[in-house]
PDB file of C-alpha atoms in Angstrom:
ATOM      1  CA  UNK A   1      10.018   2.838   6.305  1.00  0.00           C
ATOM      2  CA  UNK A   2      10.848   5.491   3.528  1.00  0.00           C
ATOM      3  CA  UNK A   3      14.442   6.972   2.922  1.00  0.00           C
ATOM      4  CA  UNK A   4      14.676   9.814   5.672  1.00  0.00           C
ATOM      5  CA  UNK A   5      15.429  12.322   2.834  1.00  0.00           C
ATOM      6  CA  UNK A   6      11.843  12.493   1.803  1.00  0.00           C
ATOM      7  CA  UNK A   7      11.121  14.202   4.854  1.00  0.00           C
ATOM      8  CA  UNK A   8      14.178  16.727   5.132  1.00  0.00           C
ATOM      9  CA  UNK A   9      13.017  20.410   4.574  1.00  0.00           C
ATOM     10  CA  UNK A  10      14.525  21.477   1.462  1.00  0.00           C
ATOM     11  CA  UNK A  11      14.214  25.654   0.078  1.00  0.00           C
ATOM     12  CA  UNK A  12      12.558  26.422  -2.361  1.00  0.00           C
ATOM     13  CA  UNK A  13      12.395  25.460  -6.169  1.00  0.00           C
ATOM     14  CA  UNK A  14      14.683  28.081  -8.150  1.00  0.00           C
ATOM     15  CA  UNK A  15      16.872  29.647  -5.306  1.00  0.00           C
ATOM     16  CA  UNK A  16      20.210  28.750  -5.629  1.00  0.00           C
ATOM     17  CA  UNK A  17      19.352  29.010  -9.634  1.00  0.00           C
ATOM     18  CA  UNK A  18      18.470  32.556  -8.938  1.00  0.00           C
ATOM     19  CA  UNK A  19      21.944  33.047  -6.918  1.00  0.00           C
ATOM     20  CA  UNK A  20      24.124  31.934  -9.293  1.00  0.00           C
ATOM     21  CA  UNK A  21      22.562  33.863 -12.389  1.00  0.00           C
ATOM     22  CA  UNK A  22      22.476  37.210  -9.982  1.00  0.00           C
ATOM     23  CA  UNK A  23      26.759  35.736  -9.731  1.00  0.00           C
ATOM     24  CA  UNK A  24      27.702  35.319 -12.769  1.00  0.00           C
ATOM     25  CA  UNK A  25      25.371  37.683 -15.454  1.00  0.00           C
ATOM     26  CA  UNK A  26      23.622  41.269 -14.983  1.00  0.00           C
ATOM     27  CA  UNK A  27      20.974  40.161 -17.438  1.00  0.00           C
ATOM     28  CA  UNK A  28      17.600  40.150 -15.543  1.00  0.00           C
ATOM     29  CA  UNK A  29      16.217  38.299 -19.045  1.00  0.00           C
ATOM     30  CA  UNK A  30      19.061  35.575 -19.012  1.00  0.00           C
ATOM     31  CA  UNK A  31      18.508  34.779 -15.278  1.00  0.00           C
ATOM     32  CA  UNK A  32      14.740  34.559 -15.964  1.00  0.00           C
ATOM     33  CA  UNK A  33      15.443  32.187 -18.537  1.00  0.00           C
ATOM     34  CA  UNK A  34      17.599  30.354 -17.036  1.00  0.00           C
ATOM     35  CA  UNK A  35      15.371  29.280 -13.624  1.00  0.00           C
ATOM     36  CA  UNK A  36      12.337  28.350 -15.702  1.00  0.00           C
ATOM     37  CA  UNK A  37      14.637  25.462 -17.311  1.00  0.00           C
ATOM     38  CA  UNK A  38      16.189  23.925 -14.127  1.00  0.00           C
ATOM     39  CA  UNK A  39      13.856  22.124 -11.193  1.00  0.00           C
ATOM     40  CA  UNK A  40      14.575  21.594  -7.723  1.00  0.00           C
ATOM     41  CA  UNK A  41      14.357  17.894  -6.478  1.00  0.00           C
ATOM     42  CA  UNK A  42      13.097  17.321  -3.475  1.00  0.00           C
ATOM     43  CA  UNK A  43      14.304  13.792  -2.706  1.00  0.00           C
ATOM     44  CA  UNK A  44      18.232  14.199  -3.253  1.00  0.00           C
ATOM     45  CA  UNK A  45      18.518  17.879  -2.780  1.00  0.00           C
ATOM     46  CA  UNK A  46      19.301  18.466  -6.121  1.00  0.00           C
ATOM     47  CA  UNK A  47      18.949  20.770  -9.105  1.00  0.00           C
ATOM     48  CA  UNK A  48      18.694  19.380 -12.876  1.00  0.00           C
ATOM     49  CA  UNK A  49      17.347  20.554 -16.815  1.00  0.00           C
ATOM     50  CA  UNK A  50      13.445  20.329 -16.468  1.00  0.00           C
ATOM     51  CA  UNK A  51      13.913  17.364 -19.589  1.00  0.00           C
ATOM     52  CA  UNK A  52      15.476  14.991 -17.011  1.00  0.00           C
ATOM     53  CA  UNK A  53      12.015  15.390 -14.671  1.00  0.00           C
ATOM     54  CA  UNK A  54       9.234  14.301 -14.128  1.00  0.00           C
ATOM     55  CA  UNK A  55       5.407  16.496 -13.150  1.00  0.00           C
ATOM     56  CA  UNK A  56       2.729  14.500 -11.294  1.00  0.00           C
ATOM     57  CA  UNK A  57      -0.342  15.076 -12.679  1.00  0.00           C
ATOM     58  CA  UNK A  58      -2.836  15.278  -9.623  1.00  0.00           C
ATOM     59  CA  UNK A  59      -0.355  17.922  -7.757  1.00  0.00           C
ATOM     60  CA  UNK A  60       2.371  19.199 -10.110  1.00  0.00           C
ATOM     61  CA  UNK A  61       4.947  18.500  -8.070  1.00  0.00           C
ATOM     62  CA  UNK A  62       8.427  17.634  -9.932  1.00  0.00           C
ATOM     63  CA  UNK A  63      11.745  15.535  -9.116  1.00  0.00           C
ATOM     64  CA  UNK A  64      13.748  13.605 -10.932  1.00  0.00           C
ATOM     65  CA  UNK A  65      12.763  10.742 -12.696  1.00  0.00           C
ATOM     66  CA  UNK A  66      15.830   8.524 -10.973  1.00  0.00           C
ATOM     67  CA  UNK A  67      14.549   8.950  -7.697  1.00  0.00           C
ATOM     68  CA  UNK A  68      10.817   9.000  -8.581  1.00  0.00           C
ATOM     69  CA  UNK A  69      11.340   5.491  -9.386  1.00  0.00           C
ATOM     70  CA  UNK A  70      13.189   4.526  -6.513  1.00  0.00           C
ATOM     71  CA  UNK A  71      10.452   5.571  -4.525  1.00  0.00           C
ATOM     72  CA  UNK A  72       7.618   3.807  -6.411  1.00  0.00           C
ATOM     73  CA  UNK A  73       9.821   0.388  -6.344  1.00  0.00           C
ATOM     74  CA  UNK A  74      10.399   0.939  -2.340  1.00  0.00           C
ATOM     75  CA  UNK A  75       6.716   1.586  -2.546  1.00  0.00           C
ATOM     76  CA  UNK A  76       5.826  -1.424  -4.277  1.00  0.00           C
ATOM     77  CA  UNK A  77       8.170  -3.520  -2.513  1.00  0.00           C
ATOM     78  CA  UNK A  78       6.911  -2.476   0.949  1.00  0.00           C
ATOM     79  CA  UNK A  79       3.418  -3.231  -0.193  1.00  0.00           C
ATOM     80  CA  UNK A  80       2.263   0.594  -0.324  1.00  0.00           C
ATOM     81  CA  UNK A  81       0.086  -0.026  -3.916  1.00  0.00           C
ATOM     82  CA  UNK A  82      -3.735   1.372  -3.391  1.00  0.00           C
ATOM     83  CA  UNK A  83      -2.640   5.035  -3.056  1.00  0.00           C
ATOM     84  CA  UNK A  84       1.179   5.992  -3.492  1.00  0.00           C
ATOM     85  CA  UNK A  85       0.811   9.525  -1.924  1.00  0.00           C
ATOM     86  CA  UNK A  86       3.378  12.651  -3.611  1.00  0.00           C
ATOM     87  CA  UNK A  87       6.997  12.080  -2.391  1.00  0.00           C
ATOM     88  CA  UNK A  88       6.997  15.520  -0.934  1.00  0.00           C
ATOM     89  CA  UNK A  89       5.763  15.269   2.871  1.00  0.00           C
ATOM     90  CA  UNK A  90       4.775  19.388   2.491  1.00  0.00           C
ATOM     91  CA  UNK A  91       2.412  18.759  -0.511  1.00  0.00           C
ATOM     92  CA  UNK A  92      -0.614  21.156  -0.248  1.00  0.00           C
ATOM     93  CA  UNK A  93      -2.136  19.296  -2.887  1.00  0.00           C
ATOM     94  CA  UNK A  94      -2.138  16.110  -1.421  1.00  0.00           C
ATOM     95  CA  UNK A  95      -1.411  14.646  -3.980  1.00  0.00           C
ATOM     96  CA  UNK A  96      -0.437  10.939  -5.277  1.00  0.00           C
ATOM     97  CA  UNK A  97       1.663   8.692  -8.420  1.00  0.00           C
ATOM     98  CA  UNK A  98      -1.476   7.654 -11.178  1.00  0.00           C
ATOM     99  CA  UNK A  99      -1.320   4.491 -12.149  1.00  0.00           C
ATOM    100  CA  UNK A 100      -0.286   5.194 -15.676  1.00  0.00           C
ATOM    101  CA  UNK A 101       2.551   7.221 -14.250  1.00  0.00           C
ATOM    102  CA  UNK A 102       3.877   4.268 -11.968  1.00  0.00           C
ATOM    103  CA  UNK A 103       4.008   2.298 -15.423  1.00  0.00           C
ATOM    104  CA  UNK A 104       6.090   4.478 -17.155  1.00  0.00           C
ATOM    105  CA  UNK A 105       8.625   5.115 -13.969  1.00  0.00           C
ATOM    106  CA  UNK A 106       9.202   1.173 -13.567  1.00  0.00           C
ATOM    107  CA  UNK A 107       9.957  -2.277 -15.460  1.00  0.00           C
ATOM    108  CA  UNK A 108       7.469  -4.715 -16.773  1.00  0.00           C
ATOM    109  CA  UNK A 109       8.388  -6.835 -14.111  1.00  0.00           C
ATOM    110  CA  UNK A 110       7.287  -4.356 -10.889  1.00  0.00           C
ATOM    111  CA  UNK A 111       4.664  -3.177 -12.363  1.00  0.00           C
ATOM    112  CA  UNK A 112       3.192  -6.616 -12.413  1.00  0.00           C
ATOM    113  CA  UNK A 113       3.984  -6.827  -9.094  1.00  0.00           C
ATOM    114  CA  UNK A 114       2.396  -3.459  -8.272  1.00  0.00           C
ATOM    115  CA  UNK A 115      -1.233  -4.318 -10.093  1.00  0.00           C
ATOM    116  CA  UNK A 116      -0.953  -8.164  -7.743  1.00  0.00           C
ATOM    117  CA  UNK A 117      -0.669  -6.188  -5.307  1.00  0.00           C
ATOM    118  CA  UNK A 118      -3.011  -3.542  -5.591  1.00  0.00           C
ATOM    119  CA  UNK A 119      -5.508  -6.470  -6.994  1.00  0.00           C
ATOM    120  CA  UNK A 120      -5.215  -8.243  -3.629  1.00  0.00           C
ATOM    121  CA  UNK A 121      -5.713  -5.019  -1.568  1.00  0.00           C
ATOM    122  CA  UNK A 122      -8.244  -4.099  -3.422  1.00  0.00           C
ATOM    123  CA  UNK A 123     -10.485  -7.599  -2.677  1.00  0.00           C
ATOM    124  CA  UNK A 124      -9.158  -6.988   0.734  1.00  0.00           C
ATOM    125  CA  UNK A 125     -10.962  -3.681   1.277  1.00  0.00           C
ATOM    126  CA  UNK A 126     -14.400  -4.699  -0.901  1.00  0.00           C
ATOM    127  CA  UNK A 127     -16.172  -6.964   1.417  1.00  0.00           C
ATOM    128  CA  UNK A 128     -18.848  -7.643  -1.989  1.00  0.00           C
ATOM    129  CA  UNK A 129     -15.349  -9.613  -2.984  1.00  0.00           C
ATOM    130  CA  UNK A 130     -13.039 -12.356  -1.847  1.00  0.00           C
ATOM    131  CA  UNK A 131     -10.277 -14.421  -3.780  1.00  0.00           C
ATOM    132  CA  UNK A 132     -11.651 -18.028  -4.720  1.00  0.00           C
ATOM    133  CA  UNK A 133     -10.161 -20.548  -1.531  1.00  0.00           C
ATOM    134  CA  UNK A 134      -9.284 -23.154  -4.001  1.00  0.00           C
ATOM    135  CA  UNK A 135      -5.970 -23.716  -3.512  1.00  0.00           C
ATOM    136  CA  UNK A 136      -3.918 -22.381  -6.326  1.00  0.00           C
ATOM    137  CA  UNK A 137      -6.874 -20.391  -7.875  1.00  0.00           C
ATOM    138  CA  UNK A 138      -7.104 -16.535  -8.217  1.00  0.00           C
ATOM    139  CA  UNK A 139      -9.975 -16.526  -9.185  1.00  0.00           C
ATOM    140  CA  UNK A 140     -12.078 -13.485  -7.452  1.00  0.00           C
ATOM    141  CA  UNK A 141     -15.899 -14.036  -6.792  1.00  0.00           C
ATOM    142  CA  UNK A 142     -18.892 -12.033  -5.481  1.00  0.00           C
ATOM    143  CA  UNK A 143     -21.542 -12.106  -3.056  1.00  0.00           C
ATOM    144  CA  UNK A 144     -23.203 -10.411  -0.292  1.00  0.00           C
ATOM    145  CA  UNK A 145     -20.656  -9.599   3.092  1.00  0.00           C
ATOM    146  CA  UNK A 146     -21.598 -12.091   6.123  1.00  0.00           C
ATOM    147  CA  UNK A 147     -24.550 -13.759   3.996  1.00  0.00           C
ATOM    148  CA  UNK A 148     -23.906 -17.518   3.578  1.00  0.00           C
ATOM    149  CA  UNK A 149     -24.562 -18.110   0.096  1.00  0.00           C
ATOM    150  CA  UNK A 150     -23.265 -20.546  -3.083  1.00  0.00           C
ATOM    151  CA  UNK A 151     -20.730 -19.305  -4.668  1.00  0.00           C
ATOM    152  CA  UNK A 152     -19.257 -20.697  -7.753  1.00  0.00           C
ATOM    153  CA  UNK A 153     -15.618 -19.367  -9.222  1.00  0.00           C
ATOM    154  CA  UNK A 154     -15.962 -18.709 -12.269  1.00  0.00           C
ATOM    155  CA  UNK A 155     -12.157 -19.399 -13.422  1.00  0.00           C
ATOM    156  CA  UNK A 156     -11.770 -23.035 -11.723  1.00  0.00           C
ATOM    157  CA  UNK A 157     -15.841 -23.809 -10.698  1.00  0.00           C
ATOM    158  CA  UNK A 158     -15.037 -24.465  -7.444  1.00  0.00           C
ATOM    159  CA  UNK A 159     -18.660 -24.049  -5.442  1.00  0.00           C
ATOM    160  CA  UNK A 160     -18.034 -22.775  -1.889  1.00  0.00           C
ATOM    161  CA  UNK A 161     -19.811 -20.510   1.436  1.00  0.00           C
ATOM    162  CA  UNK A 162     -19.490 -16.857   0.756  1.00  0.00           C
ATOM    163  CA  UNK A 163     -19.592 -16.440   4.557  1.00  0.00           C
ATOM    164  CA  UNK A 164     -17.111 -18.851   5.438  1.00  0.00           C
ATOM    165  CA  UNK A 165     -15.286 -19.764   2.974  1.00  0.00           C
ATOM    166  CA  UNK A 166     -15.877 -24.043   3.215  1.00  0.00           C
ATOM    167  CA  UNK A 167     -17.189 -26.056   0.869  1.00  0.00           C
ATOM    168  CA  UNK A 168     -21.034 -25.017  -0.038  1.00  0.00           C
ATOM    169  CA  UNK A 169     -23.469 -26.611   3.040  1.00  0.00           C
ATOM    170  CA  UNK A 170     -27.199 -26.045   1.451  1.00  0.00           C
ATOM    171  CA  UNK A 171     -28.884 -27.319   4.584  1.00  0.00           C
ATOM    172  CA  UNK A 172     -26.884 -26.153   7.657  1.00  0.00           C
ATOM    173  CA  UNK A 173     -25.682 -23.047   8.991  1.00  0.00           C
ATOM    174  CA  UNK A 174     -21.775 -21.989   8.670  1.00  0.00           C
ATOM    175  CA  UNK A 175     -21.748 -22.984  12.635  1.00  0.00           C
ATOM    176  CA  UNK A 176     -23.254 -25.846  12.330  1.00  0.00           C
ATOM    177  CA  UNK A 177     -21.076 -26.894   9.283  1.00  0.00           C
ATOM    178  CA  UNK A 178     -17.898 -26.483  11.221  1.00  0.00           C
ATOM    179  CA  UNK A 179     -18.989 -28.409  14.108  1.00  0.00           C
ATOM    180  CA  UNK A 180     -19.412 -31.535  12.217  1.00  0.00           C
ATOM    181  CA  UNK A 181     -16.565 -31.790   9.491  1.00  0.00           C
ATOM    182  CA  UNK A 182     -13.191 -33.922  10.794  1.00  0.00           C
ATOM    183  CA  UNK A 183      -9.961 -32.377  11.550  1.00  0.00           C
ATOM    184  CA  UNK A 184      -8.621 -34.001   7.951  1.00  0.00           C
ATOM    185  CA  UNK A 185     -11.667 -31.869   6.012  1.00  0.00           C
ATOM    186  CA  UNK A 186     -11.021 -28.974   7.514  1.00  0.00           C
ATOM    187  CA  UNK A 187      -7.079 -28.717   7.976  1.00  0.00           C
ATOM    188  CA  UNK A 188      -7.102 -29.262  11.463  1.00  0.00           C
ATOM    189  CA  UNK A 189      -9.038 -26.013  12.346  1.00  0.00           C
ATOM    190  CA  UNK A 190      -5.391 -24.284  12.538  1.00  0.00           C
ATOM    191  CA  UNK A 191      -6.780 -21.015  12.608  1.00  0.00           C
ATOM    192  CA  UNK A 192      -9.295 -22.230  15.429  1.00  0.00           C
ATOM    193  CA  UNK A 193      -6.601 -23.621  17.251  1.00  0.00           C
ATOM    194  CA  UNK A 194      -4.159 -20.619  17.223  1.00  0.00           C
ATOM    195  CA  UNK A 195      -6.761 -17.979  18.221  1.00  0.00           C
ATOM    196  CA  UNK A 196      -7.443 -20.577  21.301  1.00  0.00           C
ATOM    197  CA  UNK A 197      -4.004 -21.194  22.293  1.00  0.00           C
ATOM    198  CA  UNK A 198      -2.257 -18.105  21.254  1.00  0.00           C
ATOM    199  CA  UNK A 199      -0.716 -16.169  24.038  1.00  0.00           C
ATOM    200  CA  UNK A 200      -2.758 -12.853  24.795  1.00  0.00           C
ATOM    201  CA  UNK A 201      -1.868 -10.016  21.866  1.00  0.00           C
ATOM    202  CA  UNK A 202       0.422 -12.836  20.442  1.00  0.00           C
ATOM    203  CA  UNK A 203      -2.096 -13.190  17.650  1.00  0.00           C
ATOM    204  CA  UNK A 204      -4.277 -10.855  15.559  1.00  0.00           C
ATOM    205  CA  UNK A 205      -5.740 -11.749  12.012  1.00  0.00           C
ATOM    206  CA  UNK A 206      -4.596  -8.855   8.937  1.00  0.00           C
ATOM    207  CA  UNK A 207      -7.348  -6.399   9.089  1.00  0.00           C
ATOM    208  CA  UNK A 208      -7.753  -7.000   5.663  1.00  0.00           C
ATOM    209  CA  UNK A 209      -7.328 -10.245   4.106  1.00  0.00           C
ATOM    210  CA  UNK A 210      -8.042 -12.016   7.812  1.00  0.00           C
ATOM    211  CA  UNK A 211      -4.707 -13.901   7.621  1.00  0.00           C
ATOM    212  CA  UNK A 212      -3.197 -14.632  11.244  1.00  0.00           C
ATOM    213  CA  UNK A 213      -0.178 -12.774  12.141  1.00  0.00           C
ATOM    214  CA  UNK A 214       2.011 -13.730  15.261  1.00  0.00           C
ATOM    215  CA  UNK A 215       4.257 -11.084  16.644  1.00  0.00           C
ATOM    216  CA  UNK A 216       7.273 -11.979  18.426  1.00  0.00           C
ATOM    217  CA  UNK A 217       9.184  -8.586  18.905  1.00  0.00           C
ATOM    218  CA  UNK A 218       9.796  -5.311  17.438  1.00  0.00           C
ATOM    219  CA  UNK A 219       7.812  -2.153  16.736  1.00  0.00           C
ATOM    220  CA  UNK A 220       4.332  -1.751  16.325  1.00  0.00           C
ATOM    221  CA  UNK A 221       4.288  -1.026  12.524  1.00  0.00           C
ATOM    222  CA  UNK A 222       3.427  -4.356  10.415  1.00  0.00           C
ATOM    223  CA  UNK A 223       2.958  -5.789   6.995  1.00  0.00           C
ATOM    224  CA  UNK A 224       0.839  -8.478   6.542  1.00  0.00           C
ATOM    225  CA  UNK A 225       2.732 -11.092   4.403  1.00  0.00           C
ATOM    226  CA  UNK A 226      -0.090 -12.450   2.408  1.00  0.00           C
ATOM    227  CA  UNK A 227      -1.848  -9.156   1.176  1.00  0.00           C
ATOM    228  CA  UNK A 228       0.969  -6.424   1.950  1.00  0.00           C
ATOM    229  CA  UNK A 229      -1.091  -4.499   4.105  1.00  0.00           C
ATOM    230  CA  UNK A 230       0.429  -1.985   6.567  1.00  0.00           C
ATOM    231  CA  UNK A 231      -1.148  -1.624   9.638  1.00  0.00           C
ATOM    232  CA  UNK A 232      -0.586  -0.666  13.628  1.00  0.00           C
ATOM    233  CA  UNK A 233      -0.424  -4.001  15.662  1.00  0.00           C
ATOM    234  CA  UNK A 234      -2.547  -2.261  19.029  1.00  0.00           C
ATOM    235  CA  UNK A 235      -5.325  -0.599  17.341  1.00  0.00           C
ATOM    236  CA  UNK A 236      -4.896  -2.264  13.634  1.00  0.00           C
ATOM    237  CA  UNK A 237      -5.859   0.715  11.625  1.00  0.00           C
ATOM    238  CA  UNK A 238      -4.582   1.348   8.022  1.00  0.00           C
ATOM    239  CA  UNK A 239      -0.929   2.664   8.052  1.00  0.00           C
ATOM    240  CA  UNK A 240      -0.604   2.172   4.184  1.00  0.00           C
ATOM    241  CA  UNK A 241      -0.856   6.127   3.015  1.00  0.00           C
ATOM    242  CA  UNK A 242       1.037   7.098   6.570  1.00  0.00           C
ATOM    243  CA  UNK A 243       4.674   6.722   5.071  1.00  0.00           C
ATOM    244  CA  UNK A 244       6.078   9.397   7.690  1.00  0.00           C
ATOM    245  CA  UNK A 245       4.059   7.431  10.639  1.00  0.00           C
ATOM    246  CA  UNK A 246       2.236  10.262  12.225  1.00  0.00           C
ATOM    247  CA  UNK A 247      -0.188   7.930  13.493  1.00  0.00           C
ATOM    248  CA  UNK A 248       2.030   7.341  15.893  1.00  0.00           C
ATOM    249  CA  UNK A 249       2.662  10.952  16.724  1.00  0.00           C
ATOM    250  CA  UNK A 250      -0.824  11.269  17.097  1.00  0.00           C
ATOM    251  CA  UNK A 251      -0.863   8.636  19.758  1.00  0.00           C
ATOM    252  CA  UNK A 252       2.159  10.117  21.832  1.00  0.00           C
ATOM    253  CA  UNK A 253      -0.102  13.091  22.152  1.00  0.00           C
ATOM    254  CA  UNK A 254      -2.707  12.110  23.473  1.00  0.00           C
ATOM    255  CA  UNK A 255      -1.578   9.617  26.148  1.00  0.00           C
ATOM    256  CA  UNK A 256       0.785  12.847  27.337  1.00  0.00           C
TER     257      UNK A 256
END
């Protein structure tokens, strides 16, 4: 969840500017000067020099670059990377942080973190892609979605199923490949034997990277821990751009 101030109502850019240069000078020209270099944050409520902000470029929106970057790094940490939209929940623009704009708002250090991130959502979402299964390899190979095919990784040469992800089995279908190889080849089937054994709605796989989440308690908002990925645990659909949850509002309405 998002700091609750990003969604407070705030007035508009310039006004109390305007009311303290109507206060304290009768110079129309002074007062018109002086509200085209101040700003009106958004996020804290609060007014500064237009030097100490910072303009998006796909809505020209502007707060200040303190709590910009707050935002991005609780953005980051709360795996929101493939599209971080404009802090302002009233945008008309719709608009979102650029890539090159997250880089210059954080350290080196989260914005490696943000382009892991983003990398693994990204293979997520592109079925054409998937990370290498090679333990310890991050590598990321192509193929065709749900056709078994050889696959080699190019960074360790690891040769495996597009399909299903086991070791390459020229002569047999995925099925029939499953079916035969021990417990000891195959892990012990753990994912097999938690979607068997699993209490009803106990278990659901990330919608994304397939991972298998177990949910104990709590609300229905959750983030995968191996990709990031926000989703709703009843219908699993994409929560990552909702920051303000209206999914949820959406819901409420139409059981009422």
């Amino acid at each position: 969840m998002v700091p609750a101030v990003l969604a407070t109502a705030a007035r508009p850019e310039g006004t109390a500017v305007t009311q303290r240069c109507k206060a304290s000078s009768p110079s129309p020209m002074f007062c018109k000067s002086k509200v085209s270099k101040m700003f009106y944050c958004k996020i804290c409520l609060s007014e500064f020099p237009n030097k100490k902000g910072q303009k998006l470029d796909k809505c020209t929106c502007i707060f200040c670059k303190e709590c910009l970057e707050k935002y991005v790094s609780y953005s980051i940490n709360s795996g929101n990377v493939l599209k971080l939209p404009c802090p302002d929940a009233l945008c008309t623009k719709r608009g979102y942080i650029t890539k090159n704009e997250i880089s210059l708002l954080v350290c080196d250090d989260m914005f490696q973190k943000y382009e892991k991130l983003r990398k693994n959502k990204e293979v997520a979402v592109d079925k054409s892609k998937t990370f290498c299964p090679m333990a310890g390899c991050d590598g990321v190979c192509d193929g065709l979605p749900g056709v078994a095919q050889p696959t080699v990784c190019q960074e360790c040469g690891y040769t495996f199923c597009f399909s299903c992800k086991e070791n390459w089995h020229a002569a047999m279908t995925c099925k029939e490949y499953k079916d035969i190889i021990s417990d000891s080849e195959s892990g012990a089937r753990f994912v097999d034997i938690l979607r068997e054994n699993g209490e009803s709605g106990d278990i659901k796989e990330c919608p994304l990277c397939q991972v298998l989440i177990m949910r104990e308690a709590g609300c229905a908002q959750m983030m995968c821990g191996h990709c990031k990925h926000i989703f709703c645990w009843h219908c699993r659909k994409s929560l990552d751009s909702d920051i303000m949850l209206r999914h949820y509002d959406k819901v409420l309405a139409e059981t009422n």
